[in-house]
Short mmCIF file of C-alpha atoms in Angstrom, two decimals:
data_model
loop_
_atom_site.label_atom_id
_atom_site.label_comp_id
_atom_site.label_asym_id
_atom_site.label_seq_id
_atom_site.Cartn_x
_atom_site.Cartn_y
_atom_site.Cartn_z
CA UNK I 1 76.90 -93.75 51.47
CA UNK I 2 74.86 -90.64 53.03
CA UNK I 3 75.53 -92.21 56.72
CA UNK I 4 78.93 -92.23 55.73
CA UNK I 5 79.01 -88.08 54.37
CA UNK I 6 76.89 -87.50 57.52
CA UNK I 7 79.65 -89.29 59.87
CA UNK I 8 82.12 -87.31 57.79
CA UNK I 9 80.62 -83.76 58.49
CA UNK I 10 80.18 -84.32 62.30
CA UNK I 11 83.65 -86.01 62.76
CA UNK I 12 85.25 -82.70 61.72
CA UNK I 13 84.20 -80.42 64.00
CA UNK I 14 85.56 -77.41 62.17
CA UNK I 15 84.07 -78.34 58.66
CA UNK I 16 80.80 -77.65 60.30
CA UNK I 17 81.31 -75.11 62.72
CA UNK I 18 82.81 -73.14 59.36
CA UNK I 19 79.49 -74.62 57.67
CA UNK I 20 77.44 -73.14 60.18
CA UNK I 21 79.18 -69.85 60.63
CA UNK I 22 78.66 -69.25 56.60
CA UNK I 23 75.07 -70.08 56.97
CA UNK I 24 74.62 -67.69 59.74
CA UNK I 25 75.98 -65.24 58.29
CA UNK I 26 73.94 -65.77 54.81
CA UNK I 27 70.79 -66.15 56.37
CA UNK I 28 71.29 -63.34 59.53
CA UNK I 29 74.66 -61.44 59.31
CA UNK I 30 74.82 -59.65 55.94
CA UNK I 31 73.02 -56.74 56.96
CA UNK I 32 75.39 -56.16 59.82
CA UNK I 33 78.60 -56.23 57.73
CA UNK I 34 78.12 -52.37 56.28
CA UNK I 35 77.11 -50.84 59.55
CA UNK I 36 79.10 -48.08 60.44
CA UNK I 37 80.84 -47.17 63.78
CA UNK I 38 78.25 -45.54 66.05
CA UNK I 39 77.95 -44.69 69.68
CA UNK I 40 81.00 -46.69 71.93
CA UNK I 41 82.42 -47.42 69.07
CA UNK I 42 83.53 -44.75 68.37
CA UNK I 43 85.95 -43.85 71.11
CA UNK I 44 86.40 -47.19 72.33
CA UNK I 45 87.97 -48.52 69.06
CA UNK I 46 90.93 -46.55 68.56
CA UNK I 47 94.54 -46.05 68.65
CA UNK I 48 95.47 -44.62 72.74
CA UNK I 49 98.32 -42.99 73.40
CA UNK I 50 101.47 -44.39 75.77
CA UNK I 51 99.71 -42.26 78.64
CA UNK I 52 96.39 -43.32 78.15
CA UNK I 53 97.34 -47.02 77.73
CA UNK I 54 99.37 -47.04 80.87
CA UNK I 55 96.45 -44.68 82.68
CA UNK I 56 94.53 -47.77 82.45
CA UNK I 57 95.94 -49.87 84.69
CA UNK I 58 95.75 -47.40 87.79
CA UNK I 59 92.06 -46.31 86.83
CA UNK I 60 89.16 -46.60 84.64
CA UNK I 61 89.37 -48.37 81.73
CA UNK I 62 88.19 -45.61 79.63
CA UNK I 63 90.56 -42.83 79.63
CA UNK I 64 87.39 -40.15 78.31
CA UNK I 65 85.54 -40.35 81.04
CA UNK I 66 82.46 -41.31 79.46
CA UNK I 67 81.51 -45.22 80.15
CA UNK I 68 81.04 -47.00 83.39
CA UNK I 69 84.10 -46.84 85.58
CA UNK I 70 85.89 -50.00 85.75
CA UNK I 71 89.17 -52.12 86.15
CA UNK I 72 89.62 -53.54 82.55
CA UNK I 73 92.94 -52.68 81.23
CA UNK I 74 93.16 -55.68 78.59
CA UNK I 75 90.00 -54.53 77.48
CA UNK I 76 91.57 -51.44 76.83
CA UNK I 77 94.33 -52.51 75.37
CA UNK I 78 92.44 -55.03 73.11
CA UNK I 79 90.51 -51.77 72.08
CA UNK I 80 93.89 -50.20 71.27
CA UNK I 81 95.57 -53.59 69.38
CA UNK I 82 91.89 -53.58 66.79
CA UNK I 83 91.84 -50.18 66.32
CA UNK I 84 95.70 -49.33 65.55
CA UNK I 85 95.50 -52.91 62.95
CA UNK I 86 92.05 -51.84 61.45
CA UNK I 87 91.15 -47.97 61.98
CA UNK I 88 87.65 -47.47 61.09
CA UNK I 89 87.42 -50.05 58.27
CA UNK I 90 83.89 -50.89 58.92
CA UNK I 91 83.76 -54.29 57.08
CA UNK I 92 87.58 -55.28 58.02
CA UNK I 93 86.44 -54.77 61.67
CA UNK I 94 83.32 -56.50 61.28
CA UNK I 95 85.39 -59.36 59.21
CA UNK I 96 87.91 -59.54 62.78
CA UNK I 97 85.24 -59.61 65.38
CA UNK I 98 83.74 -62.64 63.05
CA UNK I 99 86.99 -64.43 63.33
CA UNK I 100 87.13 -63.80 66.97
CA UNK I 101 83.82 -65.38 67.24
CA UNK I 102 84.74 -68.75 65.25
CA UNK I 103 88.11 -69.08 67.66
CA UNK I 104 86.01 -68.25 70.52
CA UNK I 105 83.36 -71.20 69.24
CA UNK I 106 86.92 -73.37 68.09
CA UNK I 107 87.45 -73.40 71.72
CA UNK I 108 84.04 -74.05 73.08
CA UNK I 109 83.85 -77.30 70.58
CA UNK I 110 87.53 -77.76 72.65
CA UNK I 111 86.19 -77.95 75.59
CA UNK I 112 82.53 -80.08 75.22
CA UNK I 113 85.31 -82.61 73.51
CA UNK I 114 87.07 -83.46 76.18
CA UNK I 115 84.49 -83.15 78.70
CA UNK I 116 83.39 -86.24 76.51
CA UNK I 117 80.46 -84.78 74.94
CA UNK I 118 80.10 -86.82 71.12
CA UNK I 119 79.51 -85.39 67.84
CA UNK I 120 76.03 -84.99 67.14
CA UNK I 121 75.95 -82.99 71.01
CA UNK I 122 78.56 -81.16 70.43
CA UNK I 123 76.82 -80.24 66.58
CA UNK I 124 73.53 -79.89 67.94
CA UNK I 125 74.67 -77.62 71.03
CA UNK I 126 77.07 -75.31 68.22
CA UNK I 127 74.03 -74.92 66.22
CA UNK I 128 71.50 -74.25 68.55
CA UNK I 129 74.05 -71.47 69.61
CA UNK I 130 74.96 -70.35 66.87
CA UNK I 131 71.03 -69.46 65.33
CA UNK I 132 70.01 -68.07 69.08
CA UNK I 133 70.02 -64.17 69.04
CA UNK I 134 72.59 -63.78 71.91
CA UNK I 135 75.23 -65.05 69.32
CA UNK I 136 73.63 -62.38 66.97
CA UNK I 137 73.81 -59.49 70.03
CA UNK I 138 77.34 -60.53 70.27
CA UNK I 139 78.33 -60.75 66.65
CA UNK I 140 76.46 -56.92 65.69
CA UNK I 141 77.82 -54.94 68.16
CA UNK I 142 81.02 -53.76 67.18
CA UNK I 143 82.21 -53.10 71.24
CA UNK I 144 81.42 -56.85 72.12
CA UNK I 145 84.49 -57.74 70.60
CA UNK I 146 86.67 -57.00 74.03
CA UNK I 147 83.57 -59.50 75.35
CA UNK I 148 84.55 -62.35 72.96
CA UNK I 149 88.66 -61.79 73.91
CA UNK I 150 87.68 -62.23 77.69
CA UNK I 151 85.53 -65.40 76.45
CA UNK I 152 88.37 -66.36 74.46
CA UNK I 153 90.90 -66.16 77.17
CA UNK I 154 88.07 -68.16 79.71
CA UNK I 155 87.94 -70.66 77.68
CA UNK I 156 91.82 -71.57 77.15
CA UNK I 157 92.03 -71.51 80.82
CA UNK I 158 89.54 -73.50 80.83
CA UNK I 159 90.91 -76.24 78.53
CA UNK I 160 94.58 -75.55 80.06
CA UNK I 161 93.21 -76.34 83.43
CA UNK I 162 91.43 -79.60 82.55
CA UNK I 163 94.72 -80.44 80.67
CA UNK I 164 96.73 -80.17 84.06
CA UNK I 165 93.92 -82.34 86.05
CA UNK I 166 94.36 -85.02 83.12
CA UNK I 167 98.43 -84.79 82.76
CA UNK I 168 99.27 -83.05 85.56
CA UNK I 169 101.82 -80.71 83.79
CA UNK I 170 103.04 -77.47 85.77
CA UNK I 171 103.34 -75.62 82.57
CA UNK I 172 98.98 -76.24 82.17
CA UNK I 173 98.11 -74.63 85.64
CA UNK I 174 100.17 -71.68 84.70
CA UNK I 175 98.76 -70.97 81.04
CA UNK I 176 95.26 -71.78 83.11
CA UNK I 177 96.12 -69.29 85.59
CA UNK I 178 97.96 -66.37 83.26
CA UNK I 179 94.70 -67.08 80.84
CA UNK I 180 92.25 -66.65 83.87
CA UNK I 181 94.37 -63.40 84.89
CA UNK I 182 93.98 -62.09 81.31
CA UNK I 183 90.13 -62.53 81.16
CA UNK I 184 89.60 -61.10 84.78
CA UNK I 185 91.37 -57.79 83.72
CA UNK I 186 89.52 -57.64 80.70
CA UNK I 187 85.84 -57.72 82.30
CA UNK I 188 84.45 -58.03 85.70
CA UNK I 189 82.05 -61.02 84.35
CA UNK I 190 84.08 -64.11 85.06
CA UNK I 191 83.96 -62.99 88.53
CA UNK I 192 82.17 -66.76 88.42
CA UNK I 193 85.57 -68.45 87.35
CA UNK I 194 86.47 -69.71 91.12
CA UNK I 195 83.09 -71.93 91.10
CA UNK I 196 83.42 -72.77 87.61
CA UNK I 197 86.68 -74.06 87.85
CA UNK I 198 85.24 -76.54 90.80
CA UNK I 199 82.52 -77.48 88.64
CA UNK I 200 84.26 -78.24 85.34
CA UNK I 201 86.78 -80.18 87.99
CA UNK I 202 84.27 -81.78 89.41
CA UNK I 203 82.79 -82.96 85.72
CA UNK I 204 85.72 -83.71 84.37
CA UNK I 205 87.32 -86.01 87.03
CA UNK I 206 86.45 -89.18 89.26
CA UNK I 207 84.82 -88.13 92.99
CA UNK I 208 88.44 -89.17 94.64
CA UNK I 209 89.70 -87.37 97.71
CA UNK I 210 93.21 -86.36 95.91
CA UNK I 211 90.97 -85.29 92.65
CA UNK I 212 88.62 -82.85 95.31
CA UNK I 213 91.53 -81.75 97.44
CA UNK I 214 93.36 -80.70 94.00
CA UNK I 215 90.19 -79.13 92.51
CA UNK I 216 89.72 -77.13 95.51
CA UNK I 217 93.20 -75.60 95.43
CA UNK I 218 92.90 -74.54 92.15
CA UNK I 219 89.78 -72.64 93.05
CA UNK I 220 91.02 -70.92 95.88
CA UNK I 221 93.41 -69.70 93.73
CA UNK I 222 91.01 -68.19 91.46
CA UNK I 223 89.39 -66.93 94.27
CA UNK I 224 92.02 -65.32 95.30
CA UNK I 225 92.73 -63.66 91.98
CA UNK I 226 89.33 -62.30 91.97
CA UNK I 227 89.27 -60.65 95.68
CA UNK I 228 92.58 -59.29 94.44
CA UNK I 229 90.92 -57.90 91.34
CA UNK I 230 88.40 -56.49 93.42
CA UNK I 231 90.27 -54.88 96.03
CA UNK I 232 92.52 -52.73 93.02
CA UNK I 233 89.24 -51.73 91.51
CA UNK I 234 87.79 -50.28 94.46
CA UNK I 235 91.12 -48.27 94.71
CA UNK I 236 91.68 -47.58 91.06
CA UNK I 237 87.64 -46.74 90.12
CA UNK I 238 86.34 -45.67 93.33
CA UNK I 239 83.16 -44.34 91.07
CA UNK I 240 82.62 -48.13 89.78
CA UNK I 241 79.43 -49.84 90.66
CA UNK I 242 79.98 -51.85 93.72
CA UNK I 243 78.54 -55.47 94.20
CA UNK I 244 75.53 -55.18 95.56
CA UNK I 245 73.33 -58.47 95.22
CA UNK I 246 68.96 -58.31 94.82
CA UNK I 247 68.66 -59.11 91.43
CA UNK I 248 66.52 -62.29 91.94
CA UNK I 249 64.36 -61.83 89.34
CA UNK I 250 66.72 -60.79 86.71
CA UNK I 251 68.94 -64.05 87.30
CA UNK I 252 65.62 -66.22 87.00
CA UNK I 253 65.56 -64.50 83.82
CA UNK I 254 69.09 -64.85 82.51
CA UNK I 255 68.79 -68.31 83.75
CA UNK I 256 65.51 -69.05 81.60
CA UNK I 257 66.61 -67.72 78.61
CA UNK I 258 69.93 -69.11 78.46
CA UNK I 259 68.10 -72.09 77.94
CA UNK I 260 65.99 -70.60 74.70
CA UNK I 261 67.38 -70.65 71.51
CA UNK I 262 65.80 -67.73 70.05
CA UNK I 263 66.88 -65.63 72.58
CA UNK I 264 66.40 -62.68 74.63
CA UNK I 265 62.96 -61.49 76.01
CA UNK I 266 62.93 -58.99 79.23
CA UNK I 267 61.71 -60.27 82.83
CA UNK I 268 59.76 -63.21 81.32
CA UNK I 269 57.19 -61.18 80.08
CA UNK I 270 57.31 -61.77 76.40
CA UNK I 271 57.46 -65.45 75.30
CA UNK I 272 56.96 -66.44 71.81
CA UNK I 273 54.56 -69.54 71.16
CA UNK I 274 57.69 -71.07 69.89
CA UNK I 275 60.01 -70.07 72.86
CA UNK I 276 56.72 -71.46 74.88
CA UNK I 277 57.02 -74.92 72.85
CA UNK I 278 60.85 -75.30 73.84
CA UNK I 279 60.33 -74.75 77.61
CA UNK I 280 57.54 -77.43 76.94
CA UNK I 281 59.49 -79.69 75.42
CA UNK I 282 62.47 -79.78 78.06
CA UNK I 283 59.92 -79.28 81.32
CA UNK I 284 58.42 -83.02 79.40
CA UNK I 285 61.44 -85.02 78.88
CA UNK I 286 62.96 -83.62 82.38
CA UNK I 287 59.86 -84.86 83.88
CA UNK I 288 59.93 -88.14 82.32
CA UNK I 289 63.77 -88.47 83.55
CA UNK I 290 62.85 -87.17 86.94
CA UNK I 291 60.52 -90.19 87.53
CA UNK I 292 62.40 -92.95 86.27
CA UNK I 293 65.48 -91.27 88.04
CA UNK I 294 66.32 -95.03 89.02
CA UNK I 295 66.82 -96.00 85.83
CA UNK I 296 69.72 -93.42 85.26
CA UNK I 297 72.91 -93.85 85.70
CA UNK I 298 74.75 -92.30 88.72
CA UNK I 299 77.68 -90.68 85.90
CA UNK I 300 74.15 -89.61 83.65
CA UNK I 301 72.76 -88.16 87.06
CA UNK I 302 76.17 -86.61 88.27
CA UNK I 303 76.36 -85.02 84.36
CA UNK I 304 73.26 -83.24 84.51
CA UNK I 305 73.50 -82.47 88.20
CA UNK I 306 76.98 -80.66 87.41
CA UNK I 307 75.74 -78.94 84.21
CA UNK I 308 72.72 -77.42 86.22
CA UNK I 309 74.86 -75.99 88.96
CA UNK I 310 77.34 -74.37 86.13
CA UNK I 311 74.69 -72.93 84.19
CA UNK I 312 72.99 -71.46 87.62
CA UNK I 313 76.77 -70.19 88.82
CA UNK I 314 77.56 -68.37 85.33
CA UNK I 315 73.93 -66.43 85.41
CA UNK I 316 74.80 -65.16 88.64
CA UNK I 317 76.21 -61.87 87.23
CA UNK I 318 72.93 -60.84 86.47
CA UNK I 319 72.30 -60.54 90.55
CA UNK I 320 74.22 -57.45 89.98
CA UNK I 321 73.47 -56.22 86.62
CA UNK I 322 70.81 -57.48 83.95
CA UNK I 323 72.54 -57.07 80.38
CA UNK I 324 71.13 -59.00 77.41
CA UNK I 325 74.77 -59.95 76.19
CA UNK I 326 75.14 -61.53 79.63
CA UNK I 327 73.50 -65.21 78.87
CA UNK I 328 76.81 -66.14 76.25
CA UNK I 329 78.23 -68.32 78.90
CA UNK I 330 75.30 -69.76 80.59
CA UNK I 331 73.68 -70.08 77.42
CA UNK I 332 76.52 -72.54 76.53
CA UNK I 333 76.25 -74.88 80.02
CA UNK I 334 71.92 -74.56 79.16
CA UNK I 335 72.33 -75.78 75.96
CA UNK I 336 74.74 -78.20 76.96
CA UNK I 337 72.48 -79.35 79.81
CA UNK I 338 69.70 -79.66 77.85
CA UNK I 339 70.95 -81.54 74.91
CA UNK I 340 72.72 -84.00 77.75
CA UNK I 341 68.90 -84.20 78.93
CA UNK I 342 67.92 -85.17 75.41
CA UNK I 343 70.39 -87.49 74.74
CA UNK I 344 69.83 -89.50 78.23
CA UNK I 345 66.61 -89.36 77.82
CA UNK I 346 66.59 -91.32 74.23
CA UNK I 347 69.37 -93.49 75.69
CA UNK I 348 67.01 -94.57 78.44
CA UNK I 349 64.16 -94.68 76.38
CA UNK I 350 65.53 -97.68 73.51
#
């Protein structure tokens, strides 16, 4: 009978992803729900007039003058869409961006599904997400929320795409690719999209020559839409921060702590005995997989290898600029990655 209520729990996905999301917020996110609006929030929430709103999209995305220049007129208009709904109704706001976080998580559970991760991964990955502080950073600050929209958006290309390589239906690659538009102009982040699209192709589908030839369309594409997104910011924000790579350290360190539940720490310098017990942990069982590679199956091998390479690609933003809220995605393909690890390793070990 408790096998049974356990089976029950995990089989519904969103009975425990609500489950979790309550307990989060009883244990973490109360204090958080009465804070009021303060720096960014300030004049990024808000309602923008016709001129400003239409400003955006042949210049910076902050019509004031007073953030970062930059091409993100969805973000913008995102800004415009929560603050016209929800003025400055601290716990209404705070109530949306929670939402906005389980959809975003909704489609994350979406997407381990059908890249045929089972239940007690796909659990164990939501949870370990979840309870790590990134998901915290995310949930807190109020201006994150454009950050979970452009998430939101990645992932339903994403799932779209994976749809199309399954079914093969035009009306997937277009959602994929008006999605994939949508989170581009909404922050400069997913810049990684071309490569992850090749990945998750690559993951998803059998190593066949039509299957790589298809893949690799589809990420030109992308690329394509990213050069293009480029080339109109450097005429629209000629002030914005240009791409200028050297960050080597800070990617070791997104890269690291993507992989660490509890969270953020800056340049490696301040791990926690626990954080130092994780790394432990994984470095162990990795090792143990490492030498009785032969005993692993070439899919098993191909899984992890994959995962790896997506969780290096989606850190790479932090070549350019080191932000804590940065690790969401890779923290997702570490996790991922690591549980996979886990889960081989126990497989191969019975």
């Amino acid at each position: 009978m408790y096998t049974k209520k356990i089976n029950f729990f995990l089989n519904n996905h969103y009975l425990y992803l609500f489950v979790l999301f309550i307990l989060w917020y009883w244990f973490l996110g109360q204090k958080f729900i009465n804070e009021p609006f303060i720096w960014d929030d300030l004049h990024l929430i808000r309602t923008y007039s016709i001129d400003e709103l239409m400003s955006v999209w042949s210049g910076s995305w902050d019509p004031d003058g007073v953030e970062t220049p930059a091409f993100r007129p969805m973000a913008t208009l995102f800004y415009h869409t929560q603050g016209t709904i929800f003025g400055e109704h601290v716990q209404n706001q705070k109530i949306f961006v929670f939402l906005l976080f389980y959809l975003l998580f909704i489609l994350i559970i979406k997407l381990l599904n059908k890249l045929n991760f089972n239940k007690i991964e796909i659990f164990l990955i939501s949870a370990l997400l979840i309870f790590s502080k990134i998901f915290t950073t995310l949930a807190s600050w109020m201006t994150m929320s454009h950050l979970i929209f452009c998430y939101i958006l990645l992932f339903l290309c994403l799932i779209n795409y994976l749809n199309w390589l399954e079914k093969n239906k035009i009306i997937n690659i277009f959602f994929a690719i008006l999605f994939g538009i949508g989170s581009i102009l909404t922050r400069e982040e997913v810049y990684f999209i071309p490569a992850l699209i090749f990945l998750i192709g690559l993951y998803f589908s059998k190593f066949t020559k039509k299957n790589i030839i298809r893949i690799f369309f589809i990420s030109f594409i992308f690329f394509i839409l990213v050069v293009i997104h480029y080339y109109l910011r450097s005429i629209f924000t000629e002030d914005a921060p240009q791409i200028v790579f050297g960050g080597f350290r800070s990617f070791l360190a997104h890269l690291l702590q993507s992989g660490i539940t509890s969270g953020w720490f800056s340049f490696m310098t301040k791990i926690t005995v626990l954080q130092f017990a994780w790394l432990s942990l994984i470095f162990f069982v990795s090792l143990i997989l490492l030498v009785n590679i032969s005993k692993i199956s070439l899919i098993d091998i191909k899984k992890i290898f994959i995962l790896l390479l997506i969780s290096l690609t989606t850190s790479t933003p932090s070549l350019i600029s080191s932000r804590a809220f940065g690790i969401f995605i890779p923290s997702i393909f570490s996790l991922a990655l690591i549980v996979k690890i886990f889960f081989i390793f126990k497989n191969n070990s019975e």
